[in-house]
Short mmCIF file of N, CA and C in Angstrom, two decimals:
data_model
loop_
_atom_site.label_atom_id
_atom_site.label_comp_id
_atom_site.label_asym_id
_atom_site.label_seq_id
_atom_site.Cartn_x
_atom_site.Cartn_y
_atom_site.Cartn_z
N MET A 1 0.76 -1.37 -0.22
CA MET A 1 0.01 -0.14 0.00
C MET A 1 0.78 1.28 0.16
N ALA A 2 0.18 2.11 -0.62
CA ALA A 2 1.48 3.53 -1.18
C ALA A 2 1.20 4.00 0.64
N PRO A 3 2.16 5.08 1.14
CA PRO A 3 1.73 6.10 1.69
C PRO A 3 0.78 6.59 1.67
N LEU A 4 0.12 7.15 3.27
CA LEU A 4 -0.97 8.07 2.63
C LEU A 4 -0.67 9.24 3.76
N LEU A 5 -1.16 10.77 3.46
CA LEU A 5 -1.19 11.42 4.14
C LEU A 5 -2.70 11.75 4.24
N ASN A 6 -2.92 12.12 6.45
CA ASN A 6 -4.26 12.44 6.56
C ASN A 6 -3.76 12.97 7.78
N PRO A 7 -4.64 14.30 7.52
CA PRO A 7 -4.57 15.40 8.12
C PRO A 7 -5.42 14.54 9.65
N TYR A 8 -4.11 15.66 10.77
CA TYR A 8 -4.92 15.00 12.59
C TYR A 8 -5.03 16.26 12.56
N LEU A 9 -6.17 16.98 13.18
CA LEU A 9 -6.29 18.37 13.74
C LEU A 9 -6.28 17.97 15.15
N ASN A 10 -6.19 19.52 15.78
CA ASN A 10 -6.84 19.92 17.07
C ASN A 10 -7.32 20.80 17.47
N PHE A 11 -8.51 20.19 18.47
CA PHE A 11 -9.38 21.27 18.79
C PHE A 11 -8.97 21.93 20.16
N ASP A 12 -10.27 22.82 20.39
CA ASP A 12 -9.65 23.22 22.01
C ASP A 12 -10.89 23.21 23.17
N GLY A 13 -11.52 21.28 23.10
CA GLY A 13 -12.19 21.10 24.15
C GLY A 13 -13.70 20.48 23.00
N ASN A 14 -13.63 20.62 21.92
CA ASN A 14 -14.92 20.51 21.29
C ASN A 14 -14.44 19.62 20.43
N ALA A 15 -13.20 18.75 20.20
CA ALA A 15 -13.23 17.62 19.35
C ALA A 15 -14.26 16.67 18.62
N ARG A 16 -15.20 16.31 19.92
CA ARG A 16 -16.06 14.97 20.03
C ARG A 16 -17.43 16.07 19.52
N GLN A 17 -17.37 17.39 18.80
CA GLN A 17 -18.54 18.04 17.96
C GLN A 17 -18.03 18.08 17.09
N ALA A 18 -17.21 18.47 17.02
CA ALA A 18 -16.11 19.01 15.41
C ALA A 18 -16.32 17.26 14.54
N MET A 19 -15.54 15.74 15.02
CA MET A 19 -15.34 14.54 14.73
C MET A 19 -17.04 14.47 14.30
N GLU A 20 -17.82 14.33 15.23
CA GLU A 20 -18.97 13.86 14.51
C GLU A 20 -19.41 14.37 13.20
N TYR A 21 -19.43 16.64 13.40
CA TYR A 21 -19.74 16.82 12.43
C TYR A 21 -19.52 16.73 11.14
N TYR A 22 -17.88 16.10 11.17
CA TYR A 22 -17.18 15.45 9.91
C TYR A 22 -17.72 13.81 9.16
N LYS A 23 -18.46 13.18 10.37
CA LYS A 23 -19.08 12.28 10.36
C LYS A 23 -20.51 12.32 10.01
N GLU A 24 -20.81 14.03 9.62
CA GLU A 24 -22.51 13.60 8.82
C GLU A 24 -21.82 14.29 7.65
N VAL A 25 -21.25 15.13 7.64
CA VAL A 25 -20.24 15.25 6.44
C VAL A 25 -19.66 14.43 5.35
N PHE A 26 -19.37 13.19 5.48
CA PHE A 26 -18.21 12.51 5.16
C PHE A 26 -19.14 10.99 4.97
N GLY A 27 -20.12 10.94 6.19
CA GLY A 27 -20.44 9.65 6.30
C GLY A 27 -19.54 9.12 7.34
N GLY A 28 -19.22 6.94 7.26
CA GLY A 28 -18.06 6.06 7.82
C GLY A 28 -17.93 5.86 9.09
N GLU A 29 -17.25 5.77 9.41
CA GLU A 29 -17.18 4.89 10.92
C GLU A 29 -16.26 6.11 11.88
N LEU A 30 -16.89 5.74 13.03
CA LEU A 30 -15.95 7.08 13.46
C LEU A 30 -15.64 6.90 15.41
N ASN A 31 -14.22 6.48 15.46
CA ASN A 31 -14.51 5.79 17.28
C ASN A 31 -13.54 6.72 17.34
N MET A 32 -13.67 7.28 18.79
CA MET A 32 -13.34 8.06 19.39
C MET A 32 -13.25 7.43 21.18
N HIS A 33 -11.87 7.66 21.62
CA HIS A 33 -11.08 7.67 22.64
C HIS A 33 -11.02 8.65 23.41
N THR A 34 -11.41 8.33 24.94
CA THR A 34 -11.42 9.19 25.85
C THR A 34 -10.14 9.57 26.86
N PHE A 35 -9.95 10.13 27.37
CA PHE A 35 -8.70 10.41 27.62
C PHE A 35 -8.90 9.60 29.04
N ARG A 36 -10.05 9.51 29.37
CA ARG A 36 -10.45 9.06 30.56
C ARG A 36 -9.98 7.31 30.70
N GLU A 37 -10.46 6.91 29.56
CA GLU A 37 -10.53 5.77 28.84
C GLU A 37 -8.95 5.07 28.77
N ALA A 38 -7.45 6.38 28.89
CA ALA A 38 -6.47 5.94 28.22
C ALA A 38 -5.51 6.21 30.11
N GLY A 39 -6.74 6.93 30.96
CA GLY A 39 -6.09 6.35 32.04
C GLY A 39 -4.75 7.51 32.38
N GLY A 40 -5.03 8.59 31.13
CA GLY A 40 -3.47 9.67 31.07
C GLY A 40 -4.21 10.77 31.34
N ALA A 41 -5.28 11.47 32.29
CA ALA A 41 -5.60 13.06 32.91
C ALA A 41 -6.26 12.57 33.87
N GLY A 42 -6.09 13.96 34.40
CA GLY A 42 -7.08 14.25 35.76
C GLY A 42 -8.83 14.63 35.14
N GLU A 43 -9.60 14.55 36.12
CA GLU A 43 -11.25 14.80 36.45
C GLU A 43 -11.24 16.05 34.98
N GLU A 44 -10.81 17.04 35.28
CA GLU A 44 -10.96 18.32 33.94
C GLU A 44 -10.30 17.86 32.50
N PHE A 45 -10.10 16.51 32.60
CA PHE A 45 -10.26 16.20 31.01
C PHE A 45 -10.40 15.03 30.85
N ALA A 46 -10.87 14.11 31.52
CA ALA A 46 -11.19 12.90 31.64
C ALA A 46 -12.58 12.20 30.02
N ASP A 47 -13.33 13.52 30.28
CA ASP A 47 -14.26 13.18 28.94
C ASP A 47 -14.03 13.99 27.67
N LYS A 48 -12.65 14.25 27.62
CA LYS A 48 -11.61 15.01 26.19
C LYS A 48 -11.45 14.24 25.30
N ILE A 49 -11.54 14.05 24.30
CA ILE A 49 -11.30 13.50 22.85
C ILE A 49 -9.61 13.14 23.17
N MET A 50 -8.74 11.82 23.51
CA MET A 50 -7.62 11.92 23.46
C MET A 50 -7.01 11.53 22.06
N HIS A 51 -8.20 10.61 21.31
CA HIS A 51 -8.09 10.63 19.85
C HIS A 51 -8.84 9.60 19.00
N GLY A 52 -8.74 10.62 18.05
CA GLY A 52 -10.55 10.39 17.51
C GLY A 52 -10.05 9.99 15.76
N MET A 53 -10.73 9.20 15.33
CA MET A 53 -10.59 8.52 13.53
C MET A 53 -11.76 8.82 13.04
N LEU A 54 -11.81 8.73 11.91
CA LEU A 54 -12.82 8.84 11.14
C LEU A 54 -12.79 8.35 9.97
N THR A 55 -13.29 7.00 9.61
CA THR A 55 -12.84 6.14 8.46
C THR A 55 -13.94 6.39 7.15
N THR A 56 -14.03 6.91 6.29
CA THR A 56 -14.48 7.04 4.81
C THR A 56 -15.48 6.01 4.33
N PRO A 57 -16.18 6.42 3.74
CA PRO A 57 -16.98 5.10 2.56
C PRO A 57 -16.32 5.64 1.46
N ASP A 58 -15.22 6.73 1.30
CA ASP A 58 -14.82 7.32 -0.09
C ASP A 58 -13.03 7.11 0.36
N GLY A 59 -12.77 6.54 0.99
CA GLY A 59 -11.52 6.13 1.40
C GLY A 59 -10.59 7.48 2.39
N PHE A 60 -11.22 8.31 2.84
CA PHE A 60 -10.68 9.83 3.71
C PHE A 60 -10.32 9.02 4.64
N THR A 61 -9.47 9.44 5.57
CA THR A 61 -9.31 9.93 7.29
C THR A 61 -8.60 10.73 7.81
N ILE A 62 -9.71 10.70 8.65
CA ILE A 62 -9.46 12.40 9.37
C ILE A 62 -8.91 11.74 11.02
N MET A 63 -8.24 12.39 11.25
CA MET A 63 -7.98 12.20 12.77
C MET A 63 -7.82 13.50 14.08
N GLY A 64 -7.98 13.25 15.40
CA GLY A 64 -8.44 14.58 15.99
C GLY A 64 -8.47 14.54 17.34
N SER A 65 -8.11 15.51 17.91
CA SER A 65 -8.26 15.46 19.50
C SER A 65 -8.02 16.63 20.56
N ASP A 66 -8.58 16.70 21.19
CA ASP A 66 -8.60 17.77 22.04
C ASP A 66 -7.07 18.20 22.83
N GLY A 67 -6.89 19.20 22.88
CA GLY A 67 -4.84 19.43 22.91
C GLY A 67 -4.76 18.92 24.75
N PRO A 68 -3.74 17.50 24.31
CA PRO A 68 -3.66 16.80 26.18
C PRO A 68 -3.25 17.97 27.00
N PRO A 69 -3.23 17.99 28.41
CA PRO A 69 -3.36 18.36 29.60
C PRO A 69 -1.65 19.27 29.77
N GLY A 70 -1.79 20.36 29.51
CA GLY A 70 -0.45 21.43 29.78
C GLY A 70 -0.34 21.51 28.28
N MET A 71 -0.54 21.16 26.76
CA MET A 71 -0.26 21.76 25.92
C MET A 71 -1.66 22.63 25.55
N GLU A 72 -0.59 23.89 25.07
CA GLU A 72 -1.54 25.21 24.59
C GLU A 72 -2.23 24.86 23.38
N TYR A 73 -3.00 25.36 23.09
CA TYR A 73 -3.99 25.66 22.22
C TYR A 73 -3.74 26.57 20.92
N ALA A 74 -3.72 26.57 20.15
CA ALA A 74 -3.36 27.35 19.13
C ALA A 74 -3.93 27.16 18.15
N SER A 75 -5.19 28.72 17.92
CA SER A 75 -5.65 28.08 16.48
C SER A 75 -4.85 27.84 15.01
N GLY A 76 -5.13 27.38 15.02
CA GLY A 76 -4.00 27.50 12.86
C GLY A 76 -4.84 28.19 12.11
N ASN A 77 -3.75 28.61 11.35
CA ASN A 77 -4.10 28.85 10.27
C ASN A 77 -2.80 28.85 9.50
N ASN A 78 -2.24 27.83 9.97
CA ASN A 78 -0.69 27.64 9.12
C ASN A 78 -1.15 25.89 8.45
N PHE A 79 -2.62 25.73 8.14
CA PHE A 79 -2.73 24.30 6.79
C PHE A 79 -3.90 24.72 6.56
N ALA A 80 -4.67 23.60 5.95
CA ALA A 80 -5.88 23.14 4.70
C ALA A 80 -6.12 22.00 4.45
N VAL A 81 -6.87 21.43 4.27
CA VAL A 81 -7.56 20.26 4.08
C VAL A 81 -7.70 20.78 2.73
N SER A 82 -7.39 19.25 2.00
CA SER A 82 -7.41 20.09 0.50
C SER A 82 -8.17 18.59 0.34
N LEU A 83 -9.35 18.64 -0.86
CA LEU A 83 -10.14 17.65 -1.34
C LEU A 83 -10.55 17.96 -2.81
N SER A 84 -9.46 16.57 -3.77
CA SER A 84 -9.99 17.58 -4.87
C SER A 84 -10.05 15.94 -5.69
N GLY A 85 -10.68 15.97 -6.65
CA GLY A 85 -10.41 14.90 -7.98
C GLY A 85 -11.63 15.13 -8.70
N GLU A 86 -12.64 14.11 -9.60
CA GLU A 86 -13.30 14.91 -10.22
C GLU A 86 -14.59 14.29 -10.26
N GLU A 87 -15.47 13.66 -9.56
CA GLU A 87 -16.53 13.78 -8.79
C GLU A 87 -17.19 15.12 -8.48
N GLU A 88 -17.64 15.40 -9.68
CA GLU A 88 -18.11 16.93 -9.25
C GLU A 88 -18.95 16.62 -8.59
N ASP A 89 -20.44 16.07 -8.54
CA ASP A 89 -21.66 15.98 -7.89
C ASP A 89 -20.94 15.11 -6.14
N THR A 90 -19.56 14.78 -5.89
CA THR A 90 -19.89 14.21 -4.64
C THR A 90 -19.51 15.80 -4.01
N LEU A 91 -17.99 16.19 -4.60
CA LEU A 91 -16.81 17.49 -4.08
C LEU A 91 -18.11 18.75 -4.19
N ARG A 92 -19.04 18.82 -4.75
CA ARG A 92 -19.70 19.75 -4.50
C ARG A 92 -20.57 19.70 -2.68
N HIS A 93 -20.99 18.27 -3.06
CA HIS A 93 -22.04 18.47 -1.74
C HIS A 93 -21.17 17.95 -0.86
N TYR A 94 -19.96 17.89 -0.26
CA TYR A 94 -18.70 17.89 1.20
C TYR A 94 -18.99 19.31 0.68
N TRP A 95 -18.62 20.38 -0.34
CA TRP A 95 -18.68 21.75 0.27
C TRP A 95 -20.00 22.48 0.25
N GLU A 96 -21.29 21.78 0.16
CA GLU A 96 -22.11 22.57 0.90
C GLU A 96 -22.55 22.30 1.94
N LYS A 97 -21.71 21.10 2.76
CA LYS A 97 -21.56 20.79 4.24
C LYS A 97 -20.98 21.65 4.59
N LEU A 98 -19.41 21.44 4.34
CA LEU A 98 -18.13 22.40 4.78
C LEU A 98 -18.64 23.62 5.07
N SER A 99 -18.89 24.31 3.98
CA SER A 99 -19.21 25.76 4.21
C SER A 99 -20.88 26.17 4.66
N ASP A 100 -21.28 25.08 5.08
CA ASP A 100 -22.47 25.54 5.74
C ASP A 100 -22.11 25.84 7.20
N GLY A 101 -22.53 27.27 7.62
CA GLY A 101 -22.14 27.69 9.31
C GLY A 101 -20.72 28.23 9.33
N GLY A 102 -19.91 28.19 8.14
CA GLY A 102 -18.75 28.55 8.12
C GLY A 102 -18.28 29.62 7.45
N GLN A 103 -17.79 30.24 7.10
CA GLN A 103 -17.01 31.77 5.75
C GLN A 103 -16.48 31.19 4.82
N VAL A 104 -16.79 30.98 3.61
CA VAL A 104 -16.15 31.65 2.49
C VAL A 104 -15.57 32.20 2.26
N SER A 105 -14.46 32.15 1.76
CA SER A 105 -13.09 33.31 1.33
C SER A 105 -13.06 32.43 -0.36
N VAL A 106 -13.29 31.36 -0.76
CA VAL A 106 -13.57 31.39 -2.41
C VAL A 106 -14.13 30.88 -2.62
N PRO A 107 -15.54 31.24 -3.63
CA PRO A 107 -16.53 30.90 -3.50
C PRO A 107 -16.33 29.26 -4.66
N LEU A 108 -16.87 29.03 -4.82
CA LEU A 108 -16.69 27.52 -5.34
C LEU A 108 -17.19 28.00 -6.54
N GLU A 109 -16.35 28.00 -7.72
CA GLU A 109 -16.78 28.37 -8.71
C GLU A 109 -15.31 27.98 -9.80
N ARG A 110 -15.28 28.08 -11.22
CA ARG A 110 -14.64 28.10 -12.20
C ARG A 110 -13.27 29.01 -11.99
N GLN A 111 -12.13 28.61 -12.11
CA GLN A 111 -11.50 29.55 -12.06
C GLN A 111 -10.28 29.65 -13.38
N MET A 112 -9.83 30.44 -13.37
CA MET A 112 -8.51 30.50 -14.60
C MET A 112 -8.18 29.76 -15.43
N TRP A 113 -7.87 29.11 -14.75
CA TRP A 113 -6.78 27.33 -14.99
C TRP A 113 -7.62 26.54 -14.85
N GLY A 114 -9.01 26.31 -15.49
CA GLY A 114 -9.58 25.39 -15.77
C GLY A 114 -10.43 24.35 -15.01
N ASP A 115 -10.22 25.07 -13.70
CA ASP A 115 -10.60 23.62 -12.66
C ASP A 115 -11.71 24.48 -11.93
N ILE A 116 -12.68 23.57 -10.91
CA ILE A 116 -13.93 24.61 -10.40
C ILE A 116 -13.26 24.92 -8.67
N PHE A 117 -12.69 25.64 -7.92
CA PHE A 117 -12.12 25.47 -6.72
C PHE A 117 -12.89 26.57 -5.92
N GLY A 118 -13.21 26.51 -5.05
CA GLY A 118 -13.36 27.30 -3.26
C GLY A 118 -12.03 27.30 -2.35
N MET A 119 -12.66 27.94 -1.70
CA MET A 119 -12.05 27.69 -0.48
C MET A 119 -12.94 28.42 0.86
N CYS A 120 -13.28 27.46 2.00
CA CYS A 120 -14.01 28.07 2.86
C CYS A 120 -13.28 27.49 4.05
N THR A 121 -13.91 28.43 5.22
CA THR A 121 -13.29 27.88 6.84
C THR A 121 -14.86 26.83 7.77
N ASP A 122 -14.62 26.24 7.71
CA ASP A 122 -15.43 25.73 8.43
C ASP A 122 -16.27 26.21 9.69
N ARG A 123 -17.13 25.16 10.74
CA ARG A 123 -17.76 25.96 11.67
C ARG A 123 -16.75 25.72 12.91
N TYR A 124 -15.86 25.03 12.81
CA TYR A 124 -14.92 24.74 13.67
C TYR A 124 -13.07 25.25 13.24
N GLY A 125 -13.13 26.93 11.93
CA GLY A 125 -11.90 26.80 12.05
C GLY A 125 -10.85 26.38 11.64
N VAL A 126 -11.63 25.57 10.82
CA VAL A 126 -10.04 24.08 10.08
C VAL A 126 -10.72 25.13 8.22
N PRO A 127 -9.96 25.51 8.10
CA PRO A 127 -10.03 25.24 6.38
C PRO A 127 -9.41 24.78 5.03
N TRP A 128 -10.56 24.57 4.37
CA TRP A 128 -10.96 23.38 3.31
C TRP A 128 -11.23 24.07 1.62
N MET A 129 -9.74 23.08 1.39
CA MET A 129 -9.80 23.59 -0.12
C MET A 129 -10.93 22.52 -1.09
N VAL A 130 -11.55 22.88 -2.33
CA VAL A 130 -12.15 22.13 -2.71
C VAL A 130 -11.98 22.23 -4.08
N ASN A 131 -10.92 21.32 -4.58
CA ASN A 131 -10.15 21.36 -6.49
C ASN A 131 -11.70 20.66 -6.94
N ILE A 132 -12.46 20.90 -8.27
CA ILE A 132 -13.12 20.09 -9.65
C ILE A 132 -12.07 20.09 -9.77
N ASN A 133 -11.80 18.75 -11.03
CA ASN A 133 -10.52 18.78 -12.05
C ASN A 133 -11.60 18.02 -13.05
N THR A 134 -11.56 20.00 -13.98
CA THR A 134 -12.74 19.68 -15.22
C THR A 134 -11.52 19.64 -15.93
N ARG A 135 -10.50 19.49 -16.22
CA ARG A 135 -9.53 19.65 -17.77
C ARG A 135 -9.53 18.12 -18.35
N GLU A 136 -9.20 18.27 -19.43
CA GLU A 136 -9.84 16.82 -19.95
C GLU A 136 -7.98 17.13 -20.41
N GLY A 137 -8.07 15.09 -20.39
CA GLY A 137 -6.27 14.63 -21.26
C GLY A 137 -4.74 14.95 -20.22
#
């Protein structure tokens, strides 16, 4: 199997809600484990998500967690999650769900290079890029 690049997202106490939201968007199987289950945190973090992993029917894997005790949370703008491909209906469906309740910075529309492209930040502050490859050959 070829190496895969999987995003790992850190949240500030709302990893459960965010991972459940991504499951609504993409479908699939979601597994989450709390700090309590791992035995590695005090009561304040006991029910926070130590590790969550969503595996989708389309082959995506999204992982995430609440920051562990002692780790300062820094809302990042130094990354984006990219979805790309040729399946326009599927990618538009994801775009609609991801941009709902979020902020669109580049509308999903045909760009000068020929593809349909858009950028948004979802309701949890995660930036997304969607690229629908429409070029032939």
